[in-house]
mmCIF file of C-alpha atoms in Angstrom:
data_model
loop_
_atom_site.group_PDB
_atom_site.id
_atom_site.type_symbol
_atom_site.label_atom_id
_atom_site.label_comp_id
_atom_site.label_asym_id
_atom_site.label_seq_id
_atom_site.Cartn_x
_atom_site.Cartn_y
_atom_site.Cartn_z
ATOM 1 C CA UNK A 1 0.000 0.000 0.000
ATOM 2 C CA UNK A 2 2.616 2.306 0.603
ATOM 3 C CA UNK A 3 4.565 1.954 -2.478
ATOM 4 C CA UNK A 4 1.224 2.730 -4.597
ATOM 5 C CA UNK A 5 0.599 5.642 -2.531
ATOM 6 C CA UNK A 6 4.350 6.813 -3.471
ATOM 7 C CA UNK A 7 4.237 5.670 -6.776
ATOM 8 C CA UNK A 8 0.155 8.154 -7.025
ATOM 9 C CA UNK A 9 2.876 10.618 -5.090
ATOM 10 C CA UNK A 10 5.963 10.713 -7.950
ATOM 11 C CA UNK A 11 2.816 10.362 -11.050
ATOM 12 C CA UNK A 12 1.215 13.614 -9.344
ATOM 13 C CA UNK A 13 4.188 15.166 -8.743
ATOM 14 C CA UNK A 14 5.468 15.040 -12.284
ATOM 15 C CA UNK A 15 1.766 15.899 -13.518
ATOM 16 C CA UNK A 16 1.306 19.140 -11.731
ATOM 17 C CA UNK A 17 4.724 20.194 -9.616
ATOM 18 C CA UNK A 18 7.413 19.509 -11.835
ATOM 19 C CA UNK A 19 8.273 22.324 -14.139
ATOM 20 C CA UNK A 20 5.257 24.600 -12.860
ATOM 21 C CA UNK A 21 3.207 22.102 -15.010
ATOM 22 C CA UNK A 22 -0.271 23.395 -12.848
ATOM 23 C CA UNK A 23 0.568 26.863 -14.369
ATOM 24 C CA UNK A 24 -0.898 24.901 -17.903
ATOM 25 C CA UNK A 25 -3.775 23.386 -16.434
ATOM 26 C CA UNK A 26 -4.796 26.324 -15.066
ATOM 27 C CA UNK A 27 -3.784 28.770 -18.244
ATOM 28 C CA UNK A 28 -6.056 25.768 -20.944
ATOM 29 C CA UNK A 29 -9.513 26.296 -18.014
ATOM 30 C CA UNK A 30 -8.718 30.141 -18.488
ATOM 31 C CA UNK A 31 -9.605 28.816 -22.438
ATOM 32 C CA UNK A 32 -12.054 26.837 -21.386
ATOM 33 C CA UNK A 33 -14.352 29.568 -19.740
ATOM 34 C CA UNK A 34 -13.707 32.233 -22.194
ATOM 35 C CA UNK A 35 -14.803 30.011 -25.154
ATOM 36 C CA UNK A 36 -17.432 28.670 -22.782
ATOM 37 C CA UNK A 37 -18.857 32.453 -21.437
ATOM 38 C CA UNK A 38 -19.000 33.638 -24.655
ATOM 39 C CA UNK A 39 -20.476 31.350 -26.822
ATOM 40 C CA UNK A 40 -22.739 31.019 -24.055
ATOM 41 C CA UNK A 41 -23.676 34.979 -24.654
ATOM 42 C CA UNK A 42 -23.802 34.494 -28.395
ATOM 43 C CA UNK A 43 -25.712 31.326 -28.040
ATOM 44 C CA UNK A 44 -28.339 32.944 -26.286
ATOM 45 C CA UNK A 45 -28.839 36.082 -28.736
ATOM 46 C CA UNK A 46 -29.008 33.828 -31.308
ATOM 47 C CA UNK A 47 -31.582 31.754 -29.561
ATOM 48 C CA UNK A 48 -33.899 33.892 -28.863
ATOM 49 C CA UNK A 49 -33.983 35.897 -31.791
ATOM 50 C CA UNK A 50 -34.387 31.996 -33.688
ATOM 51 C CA UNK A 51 -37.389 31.409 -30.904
ATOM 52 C CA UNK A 52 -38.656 34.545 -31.757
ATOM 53 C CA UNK A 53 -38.756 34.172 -35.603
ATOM 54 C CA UNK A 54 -40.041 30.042 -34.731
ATOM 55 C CA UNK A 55 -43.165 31.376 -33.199
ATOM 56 C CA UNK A 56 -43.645 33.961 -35.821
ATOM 57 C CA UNK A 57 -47.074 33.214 -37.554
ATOM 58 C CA UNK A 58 -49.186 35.183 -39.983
ATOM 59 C CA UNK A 59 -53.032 36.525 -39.273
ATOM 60 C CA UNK A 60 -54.417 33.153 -40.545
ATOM 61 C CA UNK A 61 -52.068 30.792 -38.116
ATOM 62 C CA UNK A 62 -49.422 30.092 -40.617
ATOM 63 C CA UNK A 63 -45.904 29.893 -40.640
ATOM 64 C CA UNK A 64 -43.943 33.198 -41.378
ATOM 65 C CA UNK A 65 -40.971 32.215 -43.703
ATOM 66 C CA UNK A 66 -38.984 33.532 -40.690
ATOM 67 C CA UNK A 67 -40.419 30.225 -38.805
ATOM 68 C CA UNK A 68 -39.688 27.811 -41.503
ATOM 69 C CA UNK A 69 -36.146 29.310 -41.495
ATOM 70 C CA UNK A 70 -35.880 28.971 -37.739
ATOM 71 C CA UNK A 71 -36.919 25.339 -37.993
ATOM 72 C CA UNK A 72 -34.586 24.384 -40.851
ATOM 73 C CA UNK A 73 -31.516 26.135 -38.799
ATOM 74 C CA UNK A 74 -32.841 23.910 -35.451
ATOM 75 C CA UNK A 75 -32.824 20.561 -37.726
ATOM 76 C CA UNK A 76 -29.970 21.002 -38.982
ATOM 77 C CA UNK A 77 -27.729 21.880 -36.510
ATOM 78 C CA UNK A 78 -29.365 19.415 -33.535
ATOM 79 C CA UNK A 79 -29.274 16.857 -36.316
ATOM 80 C CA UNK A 80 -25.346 17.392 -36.775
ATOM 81 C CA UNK A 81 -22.517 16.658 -34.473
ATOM 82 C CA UNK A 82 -20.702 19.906 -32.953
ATOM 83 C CA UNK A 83 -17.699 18.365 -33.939
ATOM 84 C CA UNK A 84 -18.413 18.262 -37.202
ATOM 85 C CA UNK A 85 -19.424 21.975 -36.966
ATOM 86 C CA UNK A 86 -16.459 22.830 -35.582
ATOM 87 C CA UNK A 87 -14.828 21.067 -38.439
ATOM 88 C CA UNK A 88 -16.676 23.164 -40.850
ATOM 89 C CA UNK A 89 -16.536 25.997 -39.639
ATOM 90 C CA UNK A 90 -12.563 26.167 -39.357
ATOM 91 C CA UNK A 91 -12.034 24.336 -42.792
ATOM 92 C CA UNK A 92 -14.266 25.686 -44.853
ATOM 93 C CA UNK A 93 -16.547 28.710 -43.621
ATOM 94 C CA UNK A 94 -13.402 30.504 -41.629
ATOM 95 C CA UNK A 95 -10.818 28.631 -43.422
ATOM 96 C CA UNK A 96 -8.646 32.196 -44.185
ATOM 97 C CA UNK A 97 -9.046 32.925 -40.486
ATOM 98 C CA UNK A 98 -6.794 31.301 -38.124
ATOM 99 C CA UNK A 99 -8.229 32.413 -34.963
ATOM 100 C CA UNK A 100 -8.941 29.276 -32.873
ATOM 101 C CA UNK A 101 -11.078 31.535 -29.957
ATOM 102 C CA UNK A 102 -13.217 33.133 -32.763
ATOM 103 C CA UNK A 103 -13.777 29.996 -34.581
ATOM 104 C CA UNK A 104 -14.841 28.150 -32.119
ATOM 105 C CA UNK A 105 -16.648 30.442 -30.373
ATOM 106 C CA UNK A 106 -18.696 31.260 -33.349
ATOM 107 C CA UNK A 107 -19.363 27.206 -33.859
ATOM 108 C CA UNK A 108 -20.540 26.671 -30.335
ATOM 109 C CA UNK A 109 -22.588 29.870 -29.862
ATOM 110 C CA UNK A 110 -24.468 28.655 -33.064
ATOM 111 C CA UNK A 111 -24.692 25.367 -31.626
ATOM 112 C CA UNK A 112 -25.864 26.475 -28.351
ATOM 113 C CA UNK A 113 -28.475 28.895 -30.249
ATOM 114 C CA UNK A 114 -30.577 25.848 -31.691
ATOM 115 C CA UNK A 115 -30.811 24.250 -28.385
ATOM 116 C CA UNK A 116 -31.452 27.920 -26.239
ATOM 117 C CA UNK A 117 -34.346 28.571 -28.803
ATOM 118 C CA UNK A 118 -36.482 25.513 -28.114
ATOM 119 C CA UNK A 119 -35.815 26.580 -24.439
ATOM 120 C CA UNK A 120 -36.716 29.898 -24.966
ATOM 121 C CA UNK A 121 -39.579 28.873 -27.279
ATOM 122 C CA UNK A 122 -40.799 26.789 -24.389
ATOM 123 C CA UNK A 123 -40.288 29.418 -21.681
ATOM 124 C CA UNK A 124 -42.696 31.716 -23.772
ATOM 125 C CA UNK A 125 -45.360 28.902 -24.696
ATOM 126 C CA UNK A 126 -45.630 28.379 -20.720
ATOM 127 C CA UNK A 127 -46.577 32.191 -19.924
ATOM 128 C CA UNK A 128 -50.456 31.674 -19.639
ATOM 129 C CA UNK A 129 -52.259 33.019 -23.197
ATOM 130 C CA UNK A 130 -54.094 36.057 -21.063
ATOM 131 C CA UNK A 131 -51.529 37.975 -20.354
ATOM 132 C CA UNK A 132 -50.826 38.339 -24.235
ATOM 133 C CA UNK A 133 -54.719 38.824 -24.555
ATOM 134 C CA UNK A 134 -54.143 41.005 -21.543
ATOM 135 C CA UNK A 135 -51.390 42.929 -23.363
ATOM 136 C CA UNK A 136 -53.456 43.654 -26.434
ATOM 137 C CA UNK A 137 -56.420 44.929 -24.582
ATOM 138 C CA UNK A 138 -54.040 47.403 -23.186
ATOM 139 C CA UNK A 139 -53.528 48.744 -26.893
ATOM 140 C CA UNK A 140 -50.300 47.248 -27.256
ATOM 141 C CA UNK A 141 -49.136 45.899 -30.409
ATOM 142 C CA UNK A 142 -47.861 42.307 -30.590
ATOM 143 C CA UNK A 143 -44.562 43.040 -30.371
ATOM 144 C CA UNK A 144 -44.711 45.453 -27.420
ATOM 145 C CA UNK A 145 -46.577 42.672 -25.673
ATOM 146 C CA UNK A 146 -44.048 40.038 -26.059
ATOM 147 C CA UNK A 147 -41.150 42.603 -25.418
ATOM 148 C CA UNK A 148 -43.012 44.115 -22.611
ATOM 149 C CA UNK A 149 -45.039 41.172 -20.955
ATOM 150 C CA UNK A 150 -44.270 37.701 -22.102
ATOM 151 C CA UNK A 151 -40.395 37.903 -22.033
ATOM 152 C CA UNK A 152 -40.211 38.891 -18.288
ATOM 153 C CA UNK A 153 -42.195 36.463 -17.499
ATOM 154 C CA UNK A 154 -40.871 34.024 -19.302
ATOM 155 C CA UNK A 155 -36.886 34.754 -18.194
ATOM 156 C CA UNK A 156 -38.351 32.686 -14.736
ATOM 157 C CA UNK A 157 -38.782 29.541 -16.966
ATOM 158 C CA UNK A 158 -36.169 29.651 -19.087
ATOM 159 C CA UNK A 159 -33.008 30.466 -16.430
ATOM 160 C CA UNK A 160 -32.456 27.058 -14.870
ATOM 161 C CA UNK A 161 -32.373 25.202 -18.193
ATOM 162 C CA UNK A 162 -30.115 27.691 -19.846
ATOM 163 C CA UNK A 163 -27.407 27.289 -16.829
ATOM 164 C CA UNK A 164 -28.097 23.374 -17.639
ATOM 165 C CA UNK A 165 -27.270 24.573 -21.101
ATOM 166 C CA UNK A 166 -24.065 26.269 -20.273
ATOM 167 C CA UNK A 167 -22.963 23.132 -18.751
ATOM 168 C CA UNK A 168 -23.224 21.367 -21.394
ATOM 169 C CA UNK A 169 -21.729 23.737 -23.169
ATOM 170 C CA UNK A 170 -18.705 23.967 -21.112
ATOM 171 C CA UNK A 171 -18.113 19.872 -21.369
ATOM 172 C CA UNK A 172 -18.704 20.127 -25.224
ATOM 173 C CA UNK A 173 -15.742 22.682 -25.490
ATOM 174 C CA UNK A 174 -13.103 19.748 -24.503
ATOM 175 C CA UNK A 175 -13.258 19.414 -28.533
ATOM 176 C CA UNK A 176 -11.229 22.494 -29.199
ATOM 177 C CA UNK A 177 -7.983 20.514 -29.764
ATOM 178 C CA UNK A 178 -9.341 20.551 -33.141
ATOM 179 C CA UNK A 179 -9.038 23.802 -34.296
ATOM 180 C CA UNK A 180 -5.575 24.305 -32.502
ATOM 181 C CA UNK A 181 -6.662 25.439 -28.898
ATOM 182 C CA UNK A 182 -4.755 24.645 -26.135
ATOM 183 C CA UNK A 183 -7.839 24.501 -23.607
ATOM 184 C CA UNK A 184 -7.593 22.409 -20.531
ATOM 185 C CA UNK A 185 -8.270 18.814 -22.512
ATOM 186 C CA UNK A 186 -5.443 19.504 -24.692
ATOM 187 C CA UNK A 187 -3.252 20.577 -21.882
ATOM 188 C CA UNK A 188 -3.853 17.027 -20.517
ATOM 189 C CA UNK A 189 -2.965 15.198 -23.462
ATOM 190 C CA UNK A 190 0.179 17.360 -23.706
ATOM 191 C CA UNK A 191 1.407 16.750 -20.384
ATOM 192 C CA UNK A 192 0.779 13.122 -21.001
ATOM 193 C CA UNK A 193 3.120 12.924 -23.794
ATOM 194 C CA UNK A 194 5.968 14.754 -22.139
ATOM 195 C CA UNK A 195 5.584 12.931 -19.478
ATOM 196 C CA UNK A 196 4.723 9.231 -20.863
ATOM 197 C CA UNK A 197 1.989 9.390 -17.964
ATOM 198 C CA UNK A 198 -1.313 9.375 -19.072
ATOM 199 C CA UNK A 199 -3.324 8.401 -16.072
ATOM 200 C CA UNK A 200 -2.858 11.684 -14.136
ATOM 201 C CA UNK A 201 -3.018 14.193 -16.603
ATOM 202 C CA UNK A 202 -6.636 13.242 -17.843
ATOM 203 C CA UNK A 203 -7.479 12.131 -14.271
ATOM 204 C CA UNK A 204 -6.454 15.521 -13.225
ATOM 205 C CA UNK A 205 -8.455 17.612 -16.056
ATOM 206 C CA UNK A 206 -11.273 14.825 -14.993
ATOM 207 C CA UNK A 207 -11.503 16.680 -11.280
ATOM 208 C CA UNK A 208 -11.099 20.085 -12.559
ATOM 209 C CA UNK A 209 -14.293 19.530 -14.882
ATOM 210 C CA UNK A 210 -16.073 18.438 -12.352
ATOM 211 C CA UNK A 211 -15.467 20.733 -9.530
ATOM 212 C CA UNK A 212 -15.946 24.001 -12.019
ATOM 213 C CA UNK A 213 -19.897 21.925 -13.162
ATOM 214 C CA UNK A 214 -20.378 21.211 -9.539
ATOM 215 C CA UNK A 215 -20.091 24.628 -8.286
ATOM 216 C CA UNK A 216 -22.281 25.388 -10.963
ATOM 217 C CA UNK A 217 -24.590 22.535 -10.541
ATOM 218 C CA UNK A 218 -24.909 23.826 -6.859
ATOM 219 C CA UNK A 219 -25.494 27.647 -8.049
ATOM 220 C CA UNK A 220 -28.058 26.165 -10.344
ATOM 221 C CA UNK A 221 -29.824 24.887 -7.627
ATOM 222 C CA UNK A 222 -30.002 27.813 -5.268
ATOM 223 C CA UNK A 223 -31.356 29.736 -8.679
ATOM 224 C CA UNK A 224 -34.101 27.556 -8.705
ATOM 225 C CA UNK A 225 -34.828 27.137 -5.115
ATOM 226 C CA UNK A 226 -35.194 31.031 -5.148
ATOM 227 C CA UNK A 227 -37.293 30.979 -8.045
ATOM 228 C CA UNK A 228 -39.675 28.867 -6.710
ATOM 229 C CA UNK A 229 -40.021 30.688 -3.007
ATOM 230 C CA UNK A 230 -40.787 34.053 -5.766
ATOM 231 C CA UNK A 231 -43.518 31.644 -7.447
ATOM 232 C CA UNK A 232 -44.888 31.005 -4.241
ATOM 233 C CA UNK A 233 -45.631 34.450 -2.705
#
């Protein structure tokens, strides 16, 4: 028992201590949030304006072409792997730009945008029908009602699954590598081939992970534990 607890001792030292190496785990999760936080912003933009334009309809109930778009954009990018949109996107789309942080935040922010408009398209569904009725008996047009009425009330529903979305989001990053960033997955795979030690490296970008999604997880929670004491008043 001993010897394996000096042999975990030398593989962590060489992992983390030797040569500063913690200095890269913690510089790839300083890539890891940024392409995280702001795909996460541009994800939700581009979600709700695609919700939006999804529940768009014209004075007889029918689709607006703005819907139709909306749902063609939804199928096809829940229908396609984000690595594979990545891929694409660096390649082909940006293939004269070579800057991995734009790239992939563009690729995830649009990826993110199919999934935060169904949960924004939900959110607004849920807000009971009268307070748009409501709204229009007030004289206000049917944009100024959903701007002005339906949204607010509709940020209560949508909050917990969008930080469930970030999440996500966050894990979904560890794909990077592809496009030439150095984020904290990469970092692990790097230190395991200078070192010839592959168990502690990924083990140690393992933890990290999960520590940064728990204390999210656990923010999360309180969110909707607050949320709900507001609902009950």
């Amino acid at each position: 028992m001993q010897a394996w607890f000096e042999e975990i001792s030398r593989k962590f030292e060489v992992a983390f201590i030797t040569g500063d190496r913690w200095k890269l785990y913690i510089k790839g999760l300083g890539v890891t949030l940024e392409i995280a936080f702001f795909a996460a912003i541009l994800g939700l933009i581009i979600g709700t304006v695609i919700a939006l334009m999804k529940l768009s309809t014209k004075r007889n109930g029918k689709k607006t072409v703005w819907a139709r778009i909306a749902n063609v954009y939804i199928d096809v990018i829940r229908g396609t792997p984000s690595v594979l949109q990545l891929l694409i996107m660096w390649f082909i789309i940006m293939s004269s730009c070579k800057n991995g942080l734009l790239v992939a935040v563009l690729s995830f922010g649009i990826n993110s945008g199919a999934y935060v408009a169904e949960i924004v398209r939900a959110g607004i569904l849920a807000v009971d029908k009268g307070q748009s009725e409501a709204g229009r008996s007030l004289g206000l047009s049917k944009s100024q009602t959903m701007i002005y009425i339906i949204i607010p009330q509709a940020v209560k529903n949508v909050l917990p699954p969008i930080g469930n979305e970030f999440i996500v989001l966050l894990k979904e990053t560890a794909i990077v590598g592809y496009v030439s960033m150095t984020d904290l997955t990469r970092t692990a795979n790097q230190i395991s081939s200078r070192t010839f030690e592959a168990f502690m490296p990924l083990i140690g970008a393992a933890v990290i992970y999960f520590v940064i999604i728990k204390i999210l997880t656990v923010l999360l929670d309180k969110l909707e534990r607050r949320l709900r004491k507001s609902d009950n008043r």
